[in-house]
Short mmCIF file of C-alpha atoms in Angstrom, two decimals:
data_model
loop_
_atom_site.label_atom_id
_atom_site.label_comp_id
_atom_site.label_asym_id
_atom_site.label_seq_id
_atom_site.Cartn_x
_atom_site.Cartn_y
_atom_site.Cartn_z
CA UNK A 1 19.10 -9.76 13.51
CA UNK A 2 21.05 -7.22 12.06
CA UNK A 3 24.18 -7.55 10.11
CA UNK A 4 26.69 -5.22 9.13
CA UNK A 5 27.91 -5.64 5.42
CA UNK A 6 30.74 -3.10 4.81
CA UNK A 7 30.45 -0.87 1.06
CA UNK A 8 32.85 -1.54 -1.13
CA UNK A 9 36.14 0.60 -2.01
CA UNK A 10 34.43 2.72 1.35
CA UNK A 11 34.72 3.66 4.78
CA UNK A 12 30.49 3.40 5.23
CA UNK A 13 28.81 0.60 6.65
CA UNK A 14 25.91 -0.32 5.55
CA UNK A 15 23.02 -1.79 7.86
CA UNK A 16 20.56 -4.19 7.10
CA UNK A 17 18.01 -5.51 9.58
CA UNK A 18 15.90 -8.40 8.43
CA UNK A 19 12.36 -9.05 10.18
CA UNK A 20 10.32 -12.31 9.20
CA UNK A 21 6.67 -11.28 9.39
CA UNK A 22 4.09 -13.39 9.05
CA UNK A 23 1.60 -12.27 6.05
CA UNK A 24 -2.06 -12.29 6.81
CA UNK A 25 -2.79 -12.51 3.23
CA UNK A 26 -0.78 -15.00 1.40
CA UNK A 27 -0.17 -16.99 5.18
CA UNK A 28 3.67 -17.36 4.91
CA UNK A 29 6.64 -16.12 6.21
CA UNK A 30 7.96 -12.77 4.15
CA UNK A 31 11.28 -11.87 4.25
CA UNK A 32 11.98 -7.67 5.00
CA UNK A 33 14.91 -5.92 4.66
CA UNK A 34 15.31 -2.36 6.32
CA UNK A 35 18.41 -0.83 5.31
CA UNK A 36 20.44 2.20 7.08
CA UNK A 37 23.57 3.54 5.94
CA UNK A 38 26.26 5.56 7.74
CA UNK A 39 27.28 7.16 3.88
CA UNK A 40 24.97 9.63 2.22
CA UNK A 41 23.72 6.71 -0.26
CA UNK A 42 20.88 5.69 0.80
CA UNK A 43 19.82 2.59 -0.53
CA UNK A 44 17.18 3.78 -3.50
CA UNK A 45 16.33 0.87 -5.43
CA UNK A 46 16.13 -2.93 -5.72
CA UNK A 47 18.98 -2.98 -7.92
CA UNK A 48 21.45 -0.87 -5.35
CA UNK A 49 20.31 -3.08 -2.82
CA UNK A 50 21.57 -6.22 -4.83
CA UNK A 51 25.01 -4.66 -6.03
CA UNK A 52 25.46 -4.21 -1.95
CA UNK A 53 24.82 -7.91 -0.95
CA UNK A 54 25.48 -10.16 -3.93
CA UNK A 55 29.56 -9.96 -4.99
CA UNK A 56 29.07 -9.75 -9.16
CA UNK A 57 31.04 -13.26 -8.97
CA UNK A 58 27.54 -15.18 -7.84
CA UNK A 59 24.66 -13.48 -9.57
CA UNK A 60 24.32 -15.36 -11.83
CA UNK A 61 23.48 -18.50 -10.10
CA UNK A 62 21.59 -16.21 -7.51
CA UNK A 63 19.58 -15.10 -10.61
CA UNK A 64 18.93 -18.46 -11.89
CA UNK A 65 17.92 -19.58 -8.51
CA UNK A 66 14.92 -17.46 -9.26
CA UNK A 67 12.66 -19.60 -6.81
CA UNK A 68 12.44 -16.48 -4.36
CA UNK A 69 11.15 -14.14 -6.79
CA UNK A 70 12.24 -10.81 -6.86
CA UNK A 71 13.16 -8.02 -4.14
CA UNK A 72 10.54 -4.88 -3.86
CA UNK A 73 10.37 -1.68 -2.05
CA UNK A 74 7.24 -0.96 0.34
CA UNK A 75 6.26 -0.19 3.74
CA UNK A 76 7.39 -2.34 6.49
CA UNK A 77 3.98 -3.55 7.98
CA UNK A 78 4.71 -3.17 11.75
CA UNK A 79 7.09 0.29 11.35
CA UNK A 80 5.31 1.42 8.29
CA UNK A 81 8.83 2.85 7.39
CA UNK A 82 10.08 2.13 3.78
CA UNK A 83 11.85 -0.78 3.31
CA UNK A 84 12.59 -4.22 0.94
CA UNK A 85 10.82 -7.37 0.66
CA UNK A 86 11.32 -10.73 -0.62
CA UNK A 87 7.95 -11.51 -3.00
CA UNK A 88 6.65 -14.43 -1.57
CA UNK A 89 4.86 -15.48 -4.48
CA UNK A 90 6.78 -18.39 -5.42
CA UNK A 91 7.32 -19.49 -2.12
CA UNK A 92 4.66 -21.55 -1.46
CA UNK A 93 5.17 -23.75 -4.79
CA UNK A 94 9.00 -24.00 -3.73
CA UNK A 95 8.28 -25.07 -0.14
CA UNK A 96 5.80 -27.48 -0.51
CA UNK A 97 8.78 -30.60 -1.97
CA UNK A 98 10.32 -29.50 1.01
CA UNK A 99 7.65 -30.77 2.95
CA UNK A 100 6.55 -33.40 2.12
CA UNK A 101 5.84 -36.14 4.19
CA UNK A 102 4.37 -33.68 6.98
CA UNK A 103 5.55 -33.72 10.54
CA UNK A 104 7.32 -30.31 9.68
CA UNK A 105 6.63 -27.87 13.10
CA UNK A 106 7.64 -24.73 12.87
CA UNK A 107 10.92 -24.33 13.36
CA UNK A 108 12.08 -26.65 11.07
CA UNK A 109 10.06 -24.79 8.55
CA UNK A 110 11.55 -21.92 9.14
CA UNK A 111 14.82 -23.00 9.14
CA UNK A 112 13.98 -24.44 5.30
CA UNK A 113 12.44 -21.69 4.31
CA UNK A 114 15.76 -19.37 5.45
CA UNK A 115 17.69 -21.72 3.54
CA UNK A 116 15.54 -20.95 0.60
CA UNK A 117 14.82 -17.24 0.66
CA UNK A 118 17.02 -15.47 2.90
CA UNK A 119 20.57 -17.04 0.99
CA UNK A 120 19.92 -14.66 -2.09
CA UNK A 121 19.84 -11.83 -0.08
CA UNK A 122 22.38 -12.18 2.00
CA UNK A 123 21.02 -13.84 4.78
CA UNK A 124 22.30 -16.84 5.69
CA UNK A 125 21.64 -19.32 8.76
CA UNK A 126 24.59 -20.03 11.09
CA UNK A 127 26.13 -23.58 10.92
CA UNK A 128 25.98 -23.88 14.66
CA UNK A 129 22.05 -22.75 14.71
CA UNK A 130 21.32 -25.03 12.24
CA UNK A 131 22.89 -27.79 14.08
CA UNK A 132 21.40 -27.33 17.14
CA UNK A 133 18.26 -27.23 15.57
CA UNK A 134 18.88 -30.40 13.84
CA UNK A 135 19.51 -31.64 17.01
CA UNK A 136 15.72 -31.87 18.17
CA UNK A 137 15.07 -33.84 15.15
CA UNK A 138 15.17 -34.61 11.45
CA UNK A 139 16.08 -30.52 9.44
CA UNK B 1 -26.79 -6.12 -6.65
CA UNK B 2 -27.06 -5.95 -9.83
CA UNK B 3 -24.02 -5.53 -12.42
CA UNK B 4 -25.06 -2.82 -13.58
CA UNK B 5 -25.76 -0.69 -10.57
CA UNK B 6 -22.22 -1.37 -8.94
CA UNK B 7 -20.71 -0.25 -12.53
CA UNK B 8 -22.75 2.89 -11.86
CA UNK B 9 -21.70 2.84 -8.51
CA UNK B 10 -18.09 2.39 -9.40
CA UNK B 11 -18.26 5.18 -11.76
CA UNK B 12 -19.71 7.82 -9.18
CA UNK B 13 -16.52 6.87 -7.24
CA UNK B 14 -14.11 7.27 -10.13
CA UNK B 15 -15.73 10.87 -10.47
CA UNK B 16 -14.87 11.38 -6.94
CA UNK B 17 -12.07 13.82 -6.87
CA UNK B 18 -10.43 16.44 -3.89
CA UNK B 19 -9.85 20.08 -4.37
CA UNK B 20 -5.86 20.38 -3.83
CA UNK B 21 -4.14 23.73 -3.26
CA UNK B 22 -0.43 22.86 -3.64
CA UNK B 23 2.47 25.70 -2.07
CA UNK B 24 6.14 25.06 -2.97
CA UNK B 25 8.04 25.09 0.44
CA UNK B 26 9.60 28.61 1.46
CA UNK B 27 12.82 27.00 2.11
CA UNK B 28 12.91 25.67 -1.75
CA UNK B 29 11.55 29.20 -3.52
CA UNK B 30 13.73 31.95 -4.49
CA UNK B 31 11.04 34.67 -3.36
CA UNK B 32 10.43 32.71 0.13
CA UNK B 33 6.33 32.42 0.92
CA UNK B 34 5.45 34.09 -2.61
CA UNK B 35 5.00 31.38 -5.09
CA UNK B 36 1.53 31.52 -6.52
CA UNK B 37 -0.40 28.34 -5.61
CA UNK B 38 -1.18 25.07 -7.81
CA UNK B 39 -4.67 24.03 -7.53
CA UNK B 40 -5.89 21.10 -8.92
CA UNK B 41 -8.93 18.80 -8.88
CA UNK B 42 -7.63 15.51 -8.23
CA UNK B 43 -8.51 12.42 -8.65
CA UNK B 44 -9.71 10.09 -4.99
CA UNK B 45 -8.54 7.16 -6.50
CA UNK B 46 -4.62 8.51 -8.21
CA UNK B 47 -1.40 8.58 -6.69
CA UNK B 48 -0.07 11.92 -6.22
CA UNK B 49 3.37 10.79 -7.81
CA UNK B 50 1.54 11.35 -11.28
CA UNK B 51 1.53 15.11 -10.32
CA UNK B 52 5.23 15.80 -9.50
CA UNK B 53 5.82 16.49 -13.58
CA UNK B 54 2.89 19.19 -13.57
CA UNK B 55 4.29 20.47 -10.64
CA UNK B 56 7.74 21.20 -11.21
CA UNK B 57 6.62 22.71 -14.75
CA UNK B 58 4.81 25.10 -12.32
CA UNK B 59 6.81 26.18 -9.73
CA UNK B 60 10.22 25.98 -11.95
CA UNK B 61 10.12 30.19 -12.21
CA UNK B 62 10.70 29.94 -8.12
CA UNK B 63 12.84 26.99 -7.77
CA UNK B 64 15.91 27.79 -6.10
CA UNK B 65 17.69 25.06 -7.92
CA UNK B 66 15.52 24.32 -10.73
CA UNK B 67 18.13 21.51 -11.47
CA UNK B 68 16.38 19.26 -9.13
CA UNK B 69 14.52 16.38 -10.78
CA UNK B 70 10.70 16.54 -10.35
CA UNK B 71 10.76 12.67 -8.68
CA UNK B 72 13.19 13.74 -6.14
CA UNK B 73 10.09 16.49 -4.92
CA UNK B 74 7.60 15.47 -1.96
CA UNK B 75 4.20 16.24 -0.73
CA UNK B 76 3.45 17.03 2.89
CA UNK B 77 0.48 17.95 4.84
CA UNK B 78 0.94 19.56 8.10
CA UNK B 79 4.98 18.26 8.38
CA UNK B 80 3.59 14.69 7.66
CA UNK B 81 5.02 13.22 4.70
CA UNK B 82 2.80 11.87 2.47
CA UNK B 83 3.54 8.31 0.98
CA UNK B 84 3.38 7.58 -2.29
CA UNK B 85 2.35 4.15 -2.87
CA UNK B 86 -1.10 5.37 -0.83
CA UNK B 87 -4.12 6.36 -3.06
CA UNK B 88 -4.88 10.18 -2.62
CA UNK B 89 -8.44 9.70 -1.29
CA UNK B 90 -6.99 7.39 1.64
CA UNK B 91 -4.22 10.09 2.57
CA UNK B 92 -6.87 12.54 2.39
CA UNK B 93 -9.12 10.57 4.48
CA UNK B 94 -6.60 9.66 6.87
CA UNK B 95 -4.82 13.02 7.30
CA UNK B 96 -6.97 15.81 6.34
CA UNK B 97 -9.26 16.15 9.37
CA UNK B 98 -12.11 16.84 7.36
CA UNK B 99 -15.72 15.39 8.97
CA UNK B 100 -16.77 11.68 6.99
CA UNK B 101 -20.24 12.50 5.15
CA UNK B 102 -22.51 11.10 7.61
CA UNK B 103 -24.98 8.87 6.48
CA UNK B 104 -28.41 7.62 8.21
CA UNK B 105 -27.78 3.84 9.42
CA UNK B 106 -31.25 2.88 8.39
CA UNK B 107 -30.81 3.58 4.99
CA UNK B 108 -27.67 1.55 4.98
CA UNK B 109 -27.54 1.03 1.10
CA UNK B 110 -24.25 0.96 -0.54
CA UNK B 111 -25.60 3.15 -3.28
CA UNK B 112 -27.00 5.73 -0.75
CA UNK B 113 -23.90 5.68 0.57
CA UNK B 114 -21.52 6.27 -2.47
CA UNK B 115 -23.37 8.38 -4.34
CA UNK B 116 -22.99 10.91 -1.39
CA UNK B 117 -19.82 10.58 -0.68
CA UNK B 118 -19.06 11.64 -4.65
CA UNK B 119 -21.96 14.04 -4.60
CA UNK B 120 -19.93 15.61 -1.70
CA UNK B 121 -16.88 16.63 -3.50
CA UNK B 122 -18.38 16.73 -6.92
CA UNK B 123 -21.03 18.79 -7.78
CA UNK B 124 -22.83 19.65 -4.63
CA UNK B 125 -20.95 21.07 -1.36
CA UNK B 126 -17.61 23.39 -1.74
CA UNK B 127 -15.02 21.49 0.54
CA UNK B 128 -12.30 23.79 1.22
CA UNK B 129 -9.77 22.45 -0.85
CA UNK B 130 -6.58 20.12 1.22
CA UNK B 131 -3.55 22.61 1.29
CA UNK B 132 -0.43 20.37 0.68
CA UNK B 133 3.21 21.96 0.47
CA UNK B 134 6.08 20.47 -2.33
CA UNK B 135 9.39 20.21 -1.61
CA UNK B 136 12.30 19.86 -3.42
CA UNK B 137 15.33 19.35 -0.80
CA UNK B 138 15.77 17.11 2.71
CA UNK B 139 14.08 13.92 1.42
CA UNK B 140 12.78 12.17 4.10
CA UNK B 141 14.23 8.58 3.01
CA UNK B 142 13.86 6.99 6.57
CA UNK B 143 10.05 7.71 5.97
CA UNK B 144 9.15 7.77 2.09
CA UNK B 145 9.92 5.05 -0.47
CA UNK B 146 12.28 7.32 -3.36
CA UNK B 147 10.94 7.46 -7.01
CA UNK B 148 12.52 7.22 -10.21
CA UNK B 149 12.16 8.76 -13.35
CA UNK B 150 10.24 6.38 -14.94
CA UNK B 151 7.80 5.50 -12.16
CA UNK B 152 9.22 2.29 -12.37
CA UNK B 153 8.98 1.91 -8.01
CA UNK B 154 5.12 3.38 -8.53
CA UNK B 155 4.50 0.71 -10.69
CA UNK B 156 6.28 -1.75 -8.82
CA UNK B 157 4.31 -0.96 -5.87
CA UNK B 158 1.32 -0.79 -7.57
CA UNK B 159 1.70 -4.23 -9.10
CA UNK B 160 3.24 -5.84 -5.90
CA UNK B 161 -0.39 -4.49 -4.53
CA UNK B 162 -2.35 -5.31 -7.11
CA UNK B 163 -0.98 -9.44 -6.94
CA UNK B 164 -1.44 -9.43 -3.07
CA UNK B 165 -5.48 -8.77 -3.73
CA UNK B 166 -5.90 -11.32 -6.51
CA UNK B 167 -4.21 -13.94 -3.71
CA UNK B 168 -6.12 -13.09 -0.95
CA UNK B 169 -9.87 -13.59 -3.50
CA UNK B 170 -8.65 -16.77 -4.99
CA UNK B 171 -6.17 -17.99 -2.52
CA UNK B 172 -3.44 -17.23 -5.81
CA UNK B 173 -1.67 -14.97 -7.54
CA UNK B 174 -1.33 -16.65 -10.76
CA UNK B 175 -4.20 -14.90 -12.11
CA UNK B 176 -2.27 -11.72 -11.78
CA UNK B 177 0.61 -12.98 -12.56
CA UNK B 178 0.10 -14.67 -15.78
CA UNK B 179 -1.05 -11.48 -17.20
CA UNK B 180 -0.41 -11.13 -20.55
CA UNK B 181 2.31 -8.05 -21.31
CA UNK B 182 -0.12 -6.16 -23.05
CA UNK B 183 -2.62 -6.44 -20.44
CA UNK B 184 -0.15 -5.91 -17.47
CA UNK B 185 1.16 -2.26 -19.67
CA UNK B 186 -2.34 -1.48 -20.32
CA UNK B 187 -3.48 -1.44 -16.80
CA UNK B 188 -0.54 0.34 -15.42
CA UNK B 189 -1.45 2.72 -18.78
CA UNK B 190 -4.77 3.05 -17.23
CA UNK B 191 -3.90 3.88 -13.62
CA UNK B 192 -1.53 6.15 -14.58
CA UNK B 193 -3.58 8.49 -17.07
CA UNK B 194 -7.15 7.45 -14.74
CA UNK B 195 -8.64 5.56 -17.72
CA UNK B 196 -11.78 3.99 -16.05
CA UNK B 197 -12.86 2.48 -19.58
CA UNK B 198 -8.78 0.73 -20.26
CA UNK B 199 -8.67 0.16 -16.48
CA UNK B 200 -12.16 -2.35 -16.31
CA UNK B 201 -11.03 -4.13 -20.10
CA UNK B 202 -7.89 -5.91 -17.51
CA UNK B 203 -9.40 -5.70 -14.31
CA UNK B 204 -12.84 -7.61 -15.55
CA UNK B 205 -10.59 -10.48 -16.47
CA UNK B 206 -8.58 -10.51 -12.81
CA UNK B 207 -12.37 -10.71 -10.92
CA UNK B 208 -13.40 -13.43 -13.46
CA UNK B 209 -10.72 -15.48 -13.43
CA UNK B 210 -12.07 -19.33 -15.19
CA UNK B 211 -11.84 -21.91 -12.46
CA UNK B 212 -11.05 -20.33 -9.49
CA UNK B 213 -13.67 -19.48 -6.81
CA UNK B 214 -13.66 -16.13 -4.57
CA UNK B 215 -12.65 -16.87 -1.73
CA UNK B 216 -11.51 -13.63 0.87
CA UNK B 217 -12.13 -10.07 0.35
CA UNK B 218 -9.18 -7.85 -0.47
CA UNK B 219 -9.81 -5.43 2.68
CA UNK B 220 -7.06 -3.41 4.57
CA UNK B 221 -7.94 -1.37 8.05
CA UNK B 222 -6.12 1.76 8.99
CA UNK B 223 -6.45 2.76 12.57
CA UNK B 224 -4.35 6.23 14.23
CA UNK B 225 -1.91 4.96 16.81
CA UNK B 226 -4.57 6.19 19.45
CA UNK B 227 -6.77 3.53 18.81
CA UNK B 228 -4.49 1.05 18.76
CA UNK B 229 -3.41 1.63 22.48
CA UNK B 230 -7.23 0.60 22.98
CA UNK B 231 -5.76 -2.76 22.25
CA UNK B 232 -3.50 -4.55 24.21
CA UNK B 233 -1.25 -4.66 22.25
CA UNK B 234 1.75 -1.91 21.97
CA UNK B 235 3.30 -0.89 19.29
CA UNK B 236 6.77 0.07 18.99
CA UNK B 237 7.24 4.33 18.59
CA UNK B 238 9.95 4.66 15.63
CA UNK B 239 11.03 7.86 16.48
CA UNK B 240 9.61 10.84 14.73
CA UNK B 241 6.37 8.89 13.80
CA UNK B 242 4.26 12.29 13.51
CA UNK B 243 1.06 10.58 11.45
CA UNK B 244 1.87 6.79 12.27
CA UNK B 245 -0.39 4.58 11.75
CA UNK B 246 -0.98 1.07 12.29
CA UNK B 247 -2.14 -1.37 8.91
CA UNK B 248 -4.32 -4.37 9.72
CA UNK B 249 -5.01 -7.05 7.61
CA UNK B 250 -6.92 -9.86 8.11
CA UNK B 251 -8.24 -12.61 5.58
CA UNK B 252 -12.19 -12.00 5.64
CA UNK B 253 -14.04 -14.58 3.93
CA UNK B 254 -17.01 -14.09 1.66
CA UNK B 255 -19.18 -15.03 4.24
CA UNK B 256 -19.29 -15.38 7.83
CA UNK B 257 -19.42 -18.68 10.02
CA UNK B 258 -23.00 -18.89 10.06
CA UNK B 259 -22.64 -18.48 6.42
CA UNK B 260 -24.15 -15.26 6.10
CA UNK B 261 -22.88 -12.42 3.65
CA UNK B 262 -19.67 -11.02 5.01
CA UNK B 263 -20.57 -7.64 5.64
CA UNK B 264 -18.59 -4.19 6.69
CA UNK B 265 -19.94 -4.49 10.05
CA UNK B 266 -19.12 -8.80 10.33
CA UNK B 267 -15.81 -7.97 9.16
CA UNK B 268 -14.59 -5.29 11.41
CA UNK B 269 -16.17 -7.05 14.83
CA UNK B 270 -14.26 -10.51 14.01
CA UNK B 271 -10.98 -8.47 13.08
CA UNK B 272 -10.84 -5.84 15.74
CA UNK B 273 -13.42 -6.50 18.33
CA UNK B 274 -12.03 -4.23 20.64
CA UNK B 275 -12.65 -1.23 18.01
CA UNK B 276 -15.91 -2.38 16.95
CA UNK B 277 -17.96 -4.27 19.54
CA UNK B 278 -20.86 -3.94 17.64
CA UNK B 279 -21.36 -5.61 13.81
CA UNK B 280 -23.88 -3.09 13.50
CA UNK B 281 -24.01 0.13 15.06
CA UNK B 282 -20.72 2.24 15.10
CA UNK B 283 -19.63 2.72 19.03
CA UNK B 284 -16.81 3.64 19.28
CA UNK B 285 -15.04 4.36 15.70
CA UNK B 286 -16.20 4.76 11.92
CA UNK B 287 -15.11 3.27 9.14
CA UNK B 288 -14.62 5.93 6.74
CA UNK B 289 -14.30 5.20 2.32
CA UNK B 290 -13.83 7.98 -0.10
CA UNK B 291 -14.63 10.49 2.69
CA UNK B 292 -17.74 9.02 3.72
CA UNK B 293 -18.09 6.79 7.15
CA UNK B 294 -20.01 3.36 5.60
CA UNK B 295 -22.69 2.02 7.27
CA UNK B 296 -21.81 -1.44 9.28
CA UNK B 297 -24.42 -3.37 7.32
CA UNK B 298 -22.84 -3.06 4.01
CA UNK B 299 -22.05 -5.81 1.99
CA UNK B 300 -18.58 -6.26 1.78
CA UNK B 301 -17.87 -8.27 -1.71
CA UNK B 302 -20.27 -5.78 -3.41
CA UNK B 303 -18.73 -2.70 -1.80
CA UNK B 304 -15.19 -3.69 -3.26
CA UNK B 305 -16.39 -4.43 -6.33
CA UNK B 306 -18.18 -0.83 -6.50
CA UNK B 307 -15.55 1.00 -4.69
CA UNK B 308 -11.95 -0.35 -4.17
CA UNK B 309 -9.07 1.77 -4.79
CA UNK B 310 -7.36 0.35 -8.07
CA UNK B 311 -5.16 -2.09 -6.82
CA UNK B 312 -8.46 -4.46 -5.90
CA UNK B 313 -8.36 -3.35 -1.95
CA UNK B 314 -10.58 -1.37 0.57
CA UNK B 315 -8.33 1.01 1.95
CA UNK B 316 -10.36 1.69 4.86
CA UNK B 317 -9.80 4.38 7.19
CA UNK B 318 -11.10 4.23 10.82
CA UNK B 319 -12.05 7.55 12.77
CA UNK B 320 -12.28 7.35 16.60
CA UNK B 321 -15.81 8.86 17.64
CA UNK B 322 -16.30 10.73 20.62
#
């Protein structure tokens, strides 16, 4: 899915496409961000990244969220073009209250997981997704 | 194998190092195609980021615009950019088109095996050395991660690396990530200036971590797009993807599921059986480490522990035969 989040104070749009890959090594979801921009600033570093999605108003509760770790540059593993991810780390501690219990498929862990990771960095799930989801049992 | 022959083992491949004959592009030199050249021995298992400083010192009498920052500079071979966060020996291996030392099957010992793949660009044979060009203008963002000044995205990429390989041999990171400050500065200190000595004092206590038990082997298989269209699977062309390559990654255990010793050969069959039909003989593609092509029947824990890059993986390049 790819989202368009406008620059500030700018006429450039700014493109970011975010892929959930499974990782083979640490056997979770990972969060990627590939970022194009119609302006000549490409996006360079973790830090321009964040002062593109996060308004300076919530930072510091995205920052003291902290549960998703931080944001990296590497190479996407399927384009092998650069790109960000989401350190995945931490996930596994910060899923595992959310499911509890068991009976959790995989779409329902997904959907949790989004609702963990992906709101820091912009990505967040539709209402009307999440309610049809919910829909087909307990979210 | 014994401790002490993999530390001898791992310090022939620390010694391994490429002949590199760097040009500075004619479109970024004020007298066109006559910049003298840079050669340098370098080291198999640096980054070539490390060099950009050296470099622009250099070639800074020919720089058209001498103004430019040595970290916004990058490395190509043949129009392929080179990335950064790859080890030199793997780019070298995967790029250069020079023939993988050939080893006899039947001796099939690791230490056969290493010490002629160092003996090949160390003291014996002349390899011609790998002519690079620098530039120093049209970045190519959509394909190379940018640097900094302070190496800080090196480093990041490094560590990010470096965490992913304790996970996959203990099944966690915290190892790695509980590092103490000092240790975590003194092995990026290490990587950076090649410090074998500084670089075993941290990375002795990430293989030994107390209470956890090795699990996987930190292994990572790099096949040219060719061979992948063996499979059936397709991957998606991006483009200009001159060089592309496709990663695979697997979890390999230390042993296999008739709980023998995981070995090169085990490994590659159960991952890509399609590549390498036999966990034995090579029939259709070679693994190639540190410019040499590994026989199958190597033992795969030992083999990292002798000769992974520094951030605890195999970067293992595979060579189509025939």
């Amino acid at each position: 899915e790819a989202l368009p989040h406008p620059y500030p104070n700018s006429n450039n749009t700014l493109t970011i496409t975010y892929d959930i890959i499974h990782s083979p090594s640490y056997r979770l979801p990972v969060l990627y961000l590939t970022c194009t921009t119609t302006a000549n600033h490409p996006i360079s570093s973790p830090e321009t990244l964040y002062r593109a999605l996060v308004p300076p108003s919530m930072k510091p509760q995205i920052q003291a969220i902290g549960v998703m770790g931080a944001v990296s540059a590497t190479e996407h593993p399927i384009t092998g073009l650069p790109c960000y991810f989401v350190h995945p780390c931490k996930t596994a501690d910060a899923m595992r209250p959310l499911c509890a219990g068991g009976g959790v498929g995989a779409e329902r862990y997904v959907l949790r997981w989004l609702g963990l990771v992906g709101g820091g960095v912009g990505l967040n799930v539709p209402a009307a997704l999440a309610v049809d989801i919910a829909g087909t049992g307990e979210v | 194998m014994a401790s002490e022959r993999i530390a001898d083992l791992q310090l022939k491949i620390w010694s391994g190092s490429l002949p590199l004959e760097i040009r500075l592009a004619a479109s970024d030199c004020r007298t066109y195609e006559d910049s003298d050249p840079y050669f340098v021995q370098y080291p198999r298992l640096s980054y070539l980021a490390f060099l950009l400083p050296r470099l622009h010192a250099f070639f800074a009498p020919w720089l058209i615009d001498p103004a430019v920052p040595s970290y916004e500079a990058w490395l190509s071979f043949e129009d392929v950019p080179l990335k950064w966060h790859y080890p030199t020996g793997l780019l070298y291996d995967l790029y250069s088109g020079a023939e993988p030392f050939n080893l006899d099957a039947r001796q099939g010992r690791e230490e056969v095996v290493l010490s002629h793949s160092t003996g090949a660009t160390t003291a014996g044979a002349v390899p011609v050395p790998w002519r690079l060009t620098l530039h120093y203008t049209e970045f190519p963002s959509g394909q190379l991660i940018p640097l900094d000044a302070d190496d800080k995205t090196m480093r990041d990429t490094f560590t990010n690396a470096m965490k992913e390989a304790d996970f996959v041999r203990n099944g966690t990171a915290r190892t790695a990530m509980s590092l103490s400050k000092e240790d975590s500065d003194k092995l990026w200190r290490a990587v950076q200036s090649y410090d074998r000595a500084l670089f075993n004092e941290v990375n002795n206590k990430l293989l030994h971590p107390p209470g956890l038990e090795l699990r996987h082997v930190p292994v990572k298989v790099y096949l040219p797009t060719s061979a992948s269209q063996t499979t059936s699977e397709t991957i998606p062309e991006e483009g200009k993807t001159t060089g592309h390559l496709r990663v695979v990654q697997a979890l390999v255990p230390l042993q296999t599921s008739s709980r023998q010793p995981q070995t090169l050969g085990t490994a590659l069959n159960s991952t890509l059986p399609t590549i390498f039909p036999s966990r034995r003989n090579p029939l259709l593609a070679q693994p190639v480490l540190h410019g040499a092509a590994v026989p199958m029947t190597a033992n795969l824990w030992e083999l990292n522990r002798a000769a992974a890059y520094t951030d605890g993986f195999l970067h293992l390049a595979v060579v189509m035969l025939g």
